[in-house]
Coordinates of C-alpha atoms in Angstrom, one line a residue:
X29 CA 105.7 62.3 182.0
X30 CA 103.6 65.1 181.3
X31 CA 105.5 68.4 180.4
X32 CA 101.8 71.3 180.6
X33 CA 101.9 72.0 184.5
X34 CA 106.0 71.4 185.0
X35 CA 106.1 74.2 188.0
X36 CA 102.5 75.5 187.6
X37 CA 100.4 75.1 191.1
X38 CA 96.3 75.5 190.2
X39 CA 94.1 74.5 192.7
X40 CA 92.6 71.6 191.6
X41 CA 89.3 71.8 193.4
X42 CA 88.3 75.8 192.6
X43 CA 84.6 76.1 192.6
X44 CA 83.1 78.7 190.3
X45 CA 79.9 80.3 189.6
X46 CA 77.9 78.7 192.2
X47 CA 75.6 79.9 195.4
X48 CA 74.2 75.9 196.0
X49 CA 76.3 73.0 196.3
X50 CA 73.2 70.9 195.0
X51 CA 73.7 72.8 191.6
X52 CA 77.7 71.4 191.9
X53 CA 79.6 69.2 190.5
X54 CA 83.1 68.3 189.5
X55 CA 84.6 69.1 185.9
X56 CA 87.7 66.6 185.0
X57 CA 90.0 68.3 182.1
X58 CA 91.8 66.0 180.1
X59 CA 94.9 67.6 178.1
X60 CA 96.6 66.3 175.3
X61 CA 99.5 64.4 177.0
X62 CA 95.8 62.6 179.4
X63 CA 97.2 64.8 182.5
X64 CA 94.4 65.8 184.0
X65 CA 92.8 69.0 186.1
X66 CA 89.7 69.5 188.1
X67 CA 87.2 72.0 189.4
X68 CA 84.2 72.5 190.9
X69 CA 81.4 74.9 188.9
X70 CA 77.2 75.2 188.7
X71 CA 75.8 72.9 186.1
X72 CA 73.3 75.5 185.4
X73 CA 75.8 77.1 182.7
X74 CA 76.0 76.5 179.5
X75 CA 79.2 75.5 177.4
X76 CA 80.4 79.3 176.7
X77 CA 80.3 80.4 180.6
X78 CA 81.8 77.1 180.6
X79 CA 84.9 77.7 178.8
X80 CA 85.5 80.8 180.0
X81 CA 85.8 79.5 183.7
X82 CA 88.4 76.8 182.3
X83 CA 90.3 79.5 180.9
X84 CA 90.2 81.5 184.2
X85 CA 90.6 78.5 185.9
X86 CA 94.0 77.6 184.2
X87 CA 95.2 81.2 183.7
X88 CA 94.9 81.7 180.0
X89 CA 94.3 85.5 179.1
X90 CA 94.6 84.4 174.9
X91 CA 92.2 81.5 175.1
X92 CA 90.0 82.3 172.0
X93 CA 92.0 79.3 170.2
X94 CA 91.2 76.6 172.9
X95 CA 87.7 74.9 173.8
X96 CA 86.1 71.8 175.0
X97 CA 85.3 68.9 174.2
X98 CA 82.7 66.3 175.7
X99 CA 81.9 62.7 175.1
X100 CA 78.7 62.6 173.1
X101 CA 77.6 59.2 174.8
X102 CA 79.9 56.9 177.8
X103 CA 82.1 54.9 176.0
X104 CA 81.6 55.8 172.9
X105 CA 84.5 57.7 172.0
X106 CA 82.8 60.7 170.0
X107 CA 84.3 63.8 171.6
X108 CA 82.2 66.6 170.3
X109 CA 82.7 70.5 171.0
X110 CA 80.8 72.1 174.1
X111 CA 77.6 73.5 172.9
X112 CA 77.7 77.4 173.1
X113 CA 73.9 78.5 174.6
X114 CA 73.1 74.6 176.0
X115 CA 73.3 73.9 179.6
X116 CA 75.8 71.7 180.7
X117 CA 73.2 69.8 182.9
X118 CA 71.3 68.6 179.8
X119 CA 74.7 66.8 178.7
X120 CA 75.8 65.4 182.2
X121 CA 74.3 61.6 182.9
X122 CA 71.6 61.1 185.6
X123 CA 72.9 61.4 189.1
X124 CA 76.1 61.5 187.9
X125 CA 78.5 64.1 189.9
X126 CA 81.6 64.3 187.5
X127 CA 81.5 66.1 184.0
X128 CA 85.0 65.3 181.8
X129 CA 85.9 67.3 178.8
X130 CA 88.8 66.8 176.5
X131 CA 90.5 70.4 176.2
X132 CA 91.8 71.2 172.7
X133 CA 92.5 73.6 169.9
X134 CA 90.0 74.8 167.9
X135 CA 92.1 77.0 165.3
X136 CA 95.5 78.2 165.7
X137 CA 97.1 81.4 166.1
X138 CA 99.0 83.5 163.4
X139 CA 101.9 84.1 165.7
X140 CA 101.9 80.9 167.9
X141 CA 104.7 82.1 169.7
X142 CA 103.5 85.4 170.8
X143 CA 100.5 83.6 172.7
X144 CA 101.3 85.4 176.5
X145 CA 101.1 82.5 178.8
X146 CA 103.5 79.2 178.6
X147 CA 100.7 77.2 179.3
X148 CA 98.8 77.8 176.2
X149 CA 102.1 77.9 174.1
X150 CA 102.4 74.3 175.9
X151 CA 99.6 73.2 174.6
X152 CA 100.1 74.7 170.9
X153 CA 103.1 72.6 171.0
X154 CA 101.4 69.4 171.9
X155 CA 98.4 69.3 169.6
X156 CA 101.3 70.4 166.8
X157 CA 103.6 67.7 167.0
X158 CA 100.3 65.5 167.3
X159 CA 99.3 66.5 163.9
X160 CA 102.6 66.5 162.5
X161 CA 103.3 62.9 163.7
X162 CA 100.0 61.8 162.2
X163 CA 100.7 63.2 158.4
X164 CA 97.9 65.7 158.9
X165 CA 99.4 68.6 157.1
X166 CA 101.4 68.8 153.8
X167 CA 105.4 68.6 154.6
X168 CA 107.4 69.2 151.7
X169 CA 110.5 70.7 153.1
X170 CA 112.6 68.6 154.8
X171 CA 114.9 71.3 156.2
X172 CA 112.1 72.6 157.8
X173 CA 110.7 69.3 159.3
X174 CA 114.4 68.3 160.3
X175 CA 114.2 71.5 162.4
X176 CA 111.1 70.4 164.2
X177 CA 111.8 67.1 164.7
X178 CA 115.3 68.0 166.5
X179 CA 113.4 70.8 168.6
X180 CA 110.3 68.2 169.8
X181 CA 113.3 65.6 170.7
X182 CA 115.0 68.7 172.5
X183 CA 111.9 69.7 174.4
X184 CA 111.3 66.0 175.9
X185 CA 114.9 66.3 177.0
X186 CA 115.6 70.4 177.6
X187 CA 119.2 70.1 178.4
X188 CA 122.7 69.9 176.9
X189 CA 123.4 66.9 174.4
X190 CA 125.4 64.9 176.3
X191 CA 126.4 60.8 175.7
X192 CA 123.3 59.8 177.6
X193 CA 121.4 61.4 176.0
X194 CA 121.4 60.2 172.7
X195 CA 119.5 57.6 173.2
X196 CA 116.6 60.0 174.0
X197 CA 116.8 61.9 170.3
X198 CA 116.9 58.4 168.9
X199 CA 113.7 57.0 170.6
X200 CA 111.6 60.5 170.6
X201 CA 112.4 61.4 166.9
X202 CA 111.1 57.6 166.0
X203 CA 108.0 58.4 167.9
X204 CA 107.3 61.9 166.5
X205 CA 108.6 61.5 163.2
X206 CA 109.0 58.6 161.7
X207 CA 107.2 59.0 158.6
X208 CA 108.1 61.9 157.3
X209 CA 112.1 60.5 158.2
X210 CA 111.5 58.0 156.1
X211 CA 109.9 60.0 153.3
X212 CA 112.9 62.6 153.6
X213 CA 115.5 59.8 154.1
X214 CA 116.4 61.6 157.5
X215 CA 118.9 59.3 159.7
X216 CA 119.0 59.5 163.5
X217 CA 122.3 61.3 163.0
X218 CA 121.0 64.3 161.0
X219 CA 118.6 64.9 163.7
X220 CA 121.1 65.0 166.3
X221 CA 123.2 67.0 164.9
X222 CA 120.6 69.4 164.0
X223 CA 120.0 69.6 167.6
X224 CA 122.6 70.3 168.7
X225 CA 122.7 73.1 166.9
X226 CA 120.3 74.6 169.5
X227 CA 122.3 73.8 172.4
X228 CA 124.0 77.1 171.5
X229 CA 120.6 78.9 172.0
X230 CA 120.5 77.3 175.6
X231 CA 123.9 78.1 176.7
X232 CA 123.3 81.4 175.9
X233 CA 120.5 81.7 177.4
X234 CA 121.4 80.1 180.6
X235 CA 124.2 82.7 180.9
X236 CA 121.4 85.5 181.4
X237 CA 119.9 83.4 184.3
X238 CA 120.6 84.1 187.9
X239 CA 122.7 81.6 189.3
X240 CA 121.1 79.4 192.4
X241 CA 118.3 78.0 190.3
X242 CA 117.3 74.7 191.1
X243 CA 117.7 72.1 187.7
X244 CA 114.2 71.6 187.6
X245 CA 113.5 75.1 187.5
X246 CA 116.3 75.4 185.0
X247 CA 114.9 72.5 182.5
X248 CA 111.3 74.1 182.7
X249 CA 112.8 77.1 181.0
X250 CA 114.9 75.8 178.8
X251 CA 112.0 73.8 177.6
X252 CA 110.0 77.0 177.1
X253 CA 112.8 78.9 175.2
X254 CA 112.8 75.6 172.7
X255 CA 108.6 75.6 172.1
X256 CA 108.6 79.1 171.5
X257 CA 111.3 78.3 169.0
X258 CA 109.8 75.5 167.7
X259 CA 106.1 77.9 167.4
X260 CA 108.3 80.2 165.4
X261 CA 109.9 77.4 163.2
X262 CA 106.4 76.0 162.6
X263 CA 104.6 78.3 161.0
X264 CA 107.1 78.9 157.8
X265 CA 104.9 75.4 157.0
X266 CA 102.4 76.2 153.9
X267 CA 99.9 74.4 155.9
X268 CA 100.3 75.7 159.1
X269 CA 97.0 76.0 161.4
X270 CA 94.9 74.3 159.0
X271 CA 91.6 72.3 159.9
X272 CA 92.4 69.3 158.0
X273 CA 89.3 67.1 156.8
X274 CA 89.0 64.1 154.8
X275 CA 86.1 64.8 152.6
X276 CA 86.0 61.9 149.9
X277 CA 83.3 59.7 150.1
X278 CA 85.1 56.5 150.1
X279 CA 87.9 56.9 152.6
X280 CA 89.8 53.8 151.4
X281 CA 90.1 55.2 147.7
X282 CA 93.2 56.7 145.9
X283 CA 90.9 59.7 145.0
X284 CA 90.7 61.0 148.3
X285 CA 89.6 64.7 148.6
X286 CA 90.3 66.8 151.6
X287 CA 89.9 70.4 152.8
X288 CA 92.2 72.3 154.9
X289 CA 90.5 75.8 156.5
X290 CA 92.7 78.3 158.0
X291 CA 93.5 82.3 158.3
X292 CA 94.0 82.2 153.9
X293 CA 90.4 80.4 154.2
X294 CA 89.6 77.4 152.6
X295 CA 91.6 75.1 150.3
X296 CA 90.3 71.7 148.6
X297 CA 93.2 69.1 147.4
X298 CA 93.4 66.0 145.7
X299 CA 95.2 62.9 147.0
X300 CA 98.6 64.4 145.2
X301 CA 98.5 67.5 147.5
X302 CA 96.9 69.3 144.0
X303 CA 94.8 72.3 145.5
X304 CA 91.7 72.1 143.5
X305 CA 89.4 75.1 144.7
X306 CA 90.9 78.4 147.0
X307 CA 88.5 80.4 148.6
X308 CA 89.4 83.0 150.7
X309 CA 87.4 84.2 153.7
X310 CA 86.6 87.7 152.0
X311 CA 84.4 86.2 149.6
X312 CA 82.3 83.7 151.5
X313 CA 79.3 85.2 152.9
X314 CA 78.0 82.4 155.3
X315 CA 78.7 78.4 156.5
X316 CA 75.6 76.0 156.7
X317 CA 75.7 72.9 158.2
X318 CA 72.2 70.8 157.8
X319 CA 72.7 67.0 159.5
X320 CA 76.0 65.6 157.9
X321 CA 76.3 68.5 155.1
X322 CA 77.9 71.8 155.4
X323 CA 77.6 74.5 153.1
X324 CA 80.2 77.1 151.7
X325 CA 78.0 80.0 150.2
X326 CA 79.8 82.9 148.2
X327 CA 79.3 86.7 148.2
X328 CA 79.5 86.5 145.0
X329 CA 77.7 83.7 143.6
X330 CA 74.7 81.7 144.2
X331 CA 77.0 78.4 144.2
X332 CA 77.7 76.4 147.1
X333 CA 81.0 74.1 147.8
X334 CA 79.3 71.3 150.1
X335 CA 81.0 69.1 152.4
X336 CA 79.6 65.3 153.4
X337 CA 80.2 62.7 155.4
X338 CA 79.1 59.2 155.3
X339 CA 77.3 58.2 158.8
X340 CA 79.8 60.5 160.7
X341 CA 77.2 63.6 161.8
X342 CA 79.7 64.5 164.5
X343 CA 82.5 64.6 162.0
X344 CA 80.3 67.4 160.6
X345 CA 79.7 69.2 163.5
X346 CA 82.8 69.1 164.9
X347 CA 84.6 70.3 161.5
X348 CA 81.1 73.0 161.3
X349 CA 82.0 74.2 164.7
X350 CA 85.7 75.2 164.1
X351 CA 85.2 76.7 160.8
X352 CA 82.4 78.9 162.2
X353 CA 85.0 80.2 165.4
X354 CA 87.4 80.6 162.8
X355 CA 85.4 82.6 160.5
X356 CA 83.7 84.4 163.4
X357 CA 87.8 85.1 164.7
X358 CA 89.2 86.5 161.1
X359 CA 86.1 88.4 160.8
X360 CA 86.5 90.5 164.0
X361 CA 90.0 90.6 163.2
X362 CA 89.0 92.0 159.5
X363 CA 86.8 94.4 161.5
X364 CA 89.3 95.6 163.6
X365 CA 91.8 96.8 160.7
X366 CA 88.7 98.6 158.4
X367 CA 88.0 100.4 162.0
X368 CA 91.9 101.4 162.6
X369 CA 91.3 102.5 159.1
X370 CA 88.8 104.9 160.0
X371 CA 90.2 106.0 162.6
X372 CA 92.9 107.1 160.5
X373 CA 91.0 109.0 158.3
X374 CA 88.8 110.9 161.1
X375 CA 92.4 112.1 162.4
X376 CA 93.6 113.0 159.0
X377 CA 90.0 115.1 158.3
X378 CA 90.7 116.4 161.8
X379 CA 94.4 117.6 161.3
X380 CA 93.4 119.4 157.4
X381 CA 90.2 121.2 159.6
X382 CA 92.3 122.7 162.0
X383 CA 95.3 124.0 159.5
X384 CA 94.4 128.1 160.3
X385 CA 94.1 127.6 163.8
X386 CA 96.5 129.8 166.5
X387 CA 99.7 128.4 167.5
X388 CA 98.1 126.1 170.0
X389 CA 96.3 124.5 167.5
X390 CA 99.5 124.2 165.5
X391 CA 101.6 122.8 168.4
X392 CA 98.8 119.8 168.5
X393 CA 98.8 119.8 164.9
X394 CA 102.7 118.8 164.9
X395 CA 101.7 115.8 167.5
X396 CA 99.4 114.8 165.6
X397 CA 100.9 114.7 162.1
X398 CA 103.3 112.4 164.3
X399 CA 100.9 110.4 165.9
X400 CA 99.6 109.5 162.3
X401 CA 102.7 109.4 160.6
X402 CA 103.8 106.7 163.4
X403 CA 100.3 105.2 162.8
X404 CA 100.4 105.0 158.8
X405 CA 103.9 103.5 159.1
X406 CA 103.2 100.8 161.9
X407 CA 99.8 100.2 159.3
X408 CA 101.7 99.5 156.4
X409 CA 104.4 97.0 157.7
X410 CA 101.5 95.3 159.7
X411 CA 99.6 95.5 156.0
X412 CA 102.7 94.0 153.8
X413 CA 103.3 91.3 156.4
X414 CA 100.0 90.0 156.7
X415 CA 99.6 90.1 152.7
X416 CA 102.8 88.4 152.3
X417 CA 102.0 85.3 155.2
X418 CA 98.7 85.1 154.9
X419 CA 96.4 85.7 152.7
X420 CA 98.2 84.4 149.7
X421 CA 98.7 81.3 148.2
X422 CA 101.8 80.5 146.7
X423 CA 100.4 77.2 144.8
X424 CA 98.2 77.7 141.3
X425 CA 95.4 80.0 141.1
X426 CA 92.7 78.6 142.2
X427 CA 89.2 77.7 139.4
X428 CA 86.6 79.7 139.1
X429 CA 84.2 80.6 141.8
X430 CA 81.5 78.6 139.8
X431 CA 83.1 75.3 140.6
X432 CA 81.6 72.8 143.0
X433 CA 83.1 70.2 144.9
X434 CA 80.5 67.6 146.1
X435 CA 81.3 64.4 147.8
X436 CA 78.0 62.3 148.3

């Protein structure tokens, strides 16, 4: 059963963007979990305009992590990601009235909890537990992973632990996590009784409810209070939000190589989980892709870390596409803070020009010498915290700059 649209009502035939029903046709969205939501919108726009009328379509406000997906040929099971400036029409079949997309993160965000609508913390939490079920990011704490392997078997089952069930935990924490609970030697026991440790964060959150709820109504919450706990759990992973990507040339070796991208910027790794290469996102100056190759360029170096794939080109366009909307994401974000910078300092010039003004002067002097102090303070926690999460690495420092990694 799917858990996205539990007590969400979208109108499933919404048309968007169009003057000529001849220009129309019907957009199928496929989630995660293969629920399913349609509306109507012109085929003259291209994937961008798109996207954005999904996201207004399904309500999401912080959508800059999601995009779509379509099928590069029928049947052939290639989802590749929306092209930005190309008209839908050009990718739609001949005479063909129905246009499906997959709909699916393209980079995560740093607070996965804090993303404003359910529905997009929903789908965090899907194409998470996906990931962490298929081994695609480096678990080494098993704390940690018993935490969010008794949280996923809580949200498929958002009530009290009760005798029946039990037998829920037991099948949903073989599904999700039976890899890594055999790796960890984790017994169905030590995930039960991990959680029920959050039945106490239900109970007390059901005593701030109004009573005449319905238990539907009741469940739905209590599942949304367990994802955003599970969102905050999450990301205390090393390897959380990274765009994973086998890179070796023979995929069937034991000297596999892979690449994980996220917000610290890019990391290459052996097969032992050894990170080989760290390259943050300050010092790259530009991503290439040309056919099945992409291209890592440095600011400060003329050498190049390239990426290959054997007879997979969209492999490399897929993994080219979400490194660029990361980049192009922690860039503006990078932007952002050097402007709030300025700022600052075009206050601070402002409040040391007016020191002999008249006592007007000196009244808005006072606010602002609070404004900034309030400002510099909020700037430096913000500073510390996203030095200590982020942009760090807490394996070996990484080789020199000089080094290249090429699989061919």
């Amino acid at each position: 059963m799917s858990i996205l649209f539990d007590g969400l009502h979208i109108n499933q035939f919404s048309s968007y963007g169009t003057d000529d029903i001849k220009d129309e046709a019907i957009l199928k969205i496929i989630f995660q979990d293969d629920s399913t939501q349609n509306m109507r919108f012109n085929v003259n726009v291209n994937g961008e305009k798109l996207r954005s009328l999904v996201m207004r379509h399904l309500g999401l406000i912080d959508n800059e992590y999601f995009g779509l997906m379509y099928e590069e040929k029928p049947e052939s099971n290639k989802w590749i990601w929306l092209n930005k400036k190309k008209k839908v029409k050009k990718l739609m079949t001949k005479d063909s009235s129905v246009f499906s997309v997959r709909f699916k993160v393209r980079f995560y965000p740093l607070v996965p909890h804090l993303v404003a609508e359910w529905l997009g913390r929903r789908i965090l939490f899907l194409d998470i537990v996906e990931r962490i079920k298929n081994g695609c990011w480096c678990i080494d704490n098993k704390n940690i992973f018993l935490e969010l392997i008794a949280l996923t078997c809580k949200v498929y089952d958002p009530v009290l632990i009760r005798e029946s069930s039990v037998e829920g935990i037991i099948r949903n924490s073989e599904k999700y996590g039976s890899l890594l609970m055999e790796k960890f030697d984790i017994i169905h026991c030590d995930v039960l009784e991990t959680a029920m440790n959050y039945d106490h964060l239900l109970q007390r959150s059901n005593k701030r409810k109004r009573s005449g709820g319905s238990p539907i109504c009741s469940q739905n919450m209590n599942r949304d209070i367990l994802i955003a706990e599970y969102l905050k759990v999450v990301t205390k992973l090393q390897w959380y939000g990274s765009l994973y990507c086998n890179i070796s040339h023979n995929k069937n070796s034991n000297n596999d190589q892979y690449v994980y991208g996220n917000y610290k910027g890019l990391s290459f790794l052996n097969s032992s989980s050894e990170i080989l290469v760290c390259i943050q996102w300050s010092k790259i100056k530009k991503i290439e892709k040309n056919c099945n190759v992409i291209r890592i360029f440095y600011y400060d170096s003329d050498n190049a870390t390239k990426i290959s794939f054997e007879h997979n080109n969209y492999e490399a366009k897929n993994y080219f596409y979400v490194l660029s909307c990361l980049k192009n994401y922690v860039d503006a974000w990078n932007k952002k803070i050097k402007d709030d910078e300025m700022e600052f300092l075009q206050k601070l010039a402002q409040l040391s020009n007016n020191t002999g003004d008249n006592k007007k002067n000196n009244r808005k002097n006072i606010s602002l010498r609070q404004s900034l102090r309030n400002s510099f303070r909020n700037s430096i926690r913000g500073r510390i915290s996203t030095i200590r999460r982020h942009f760090s690495f807490n394996k070996k420092s990484p080789t020199s700059e000089g080094d290249i990694i090429v699989c061919a």
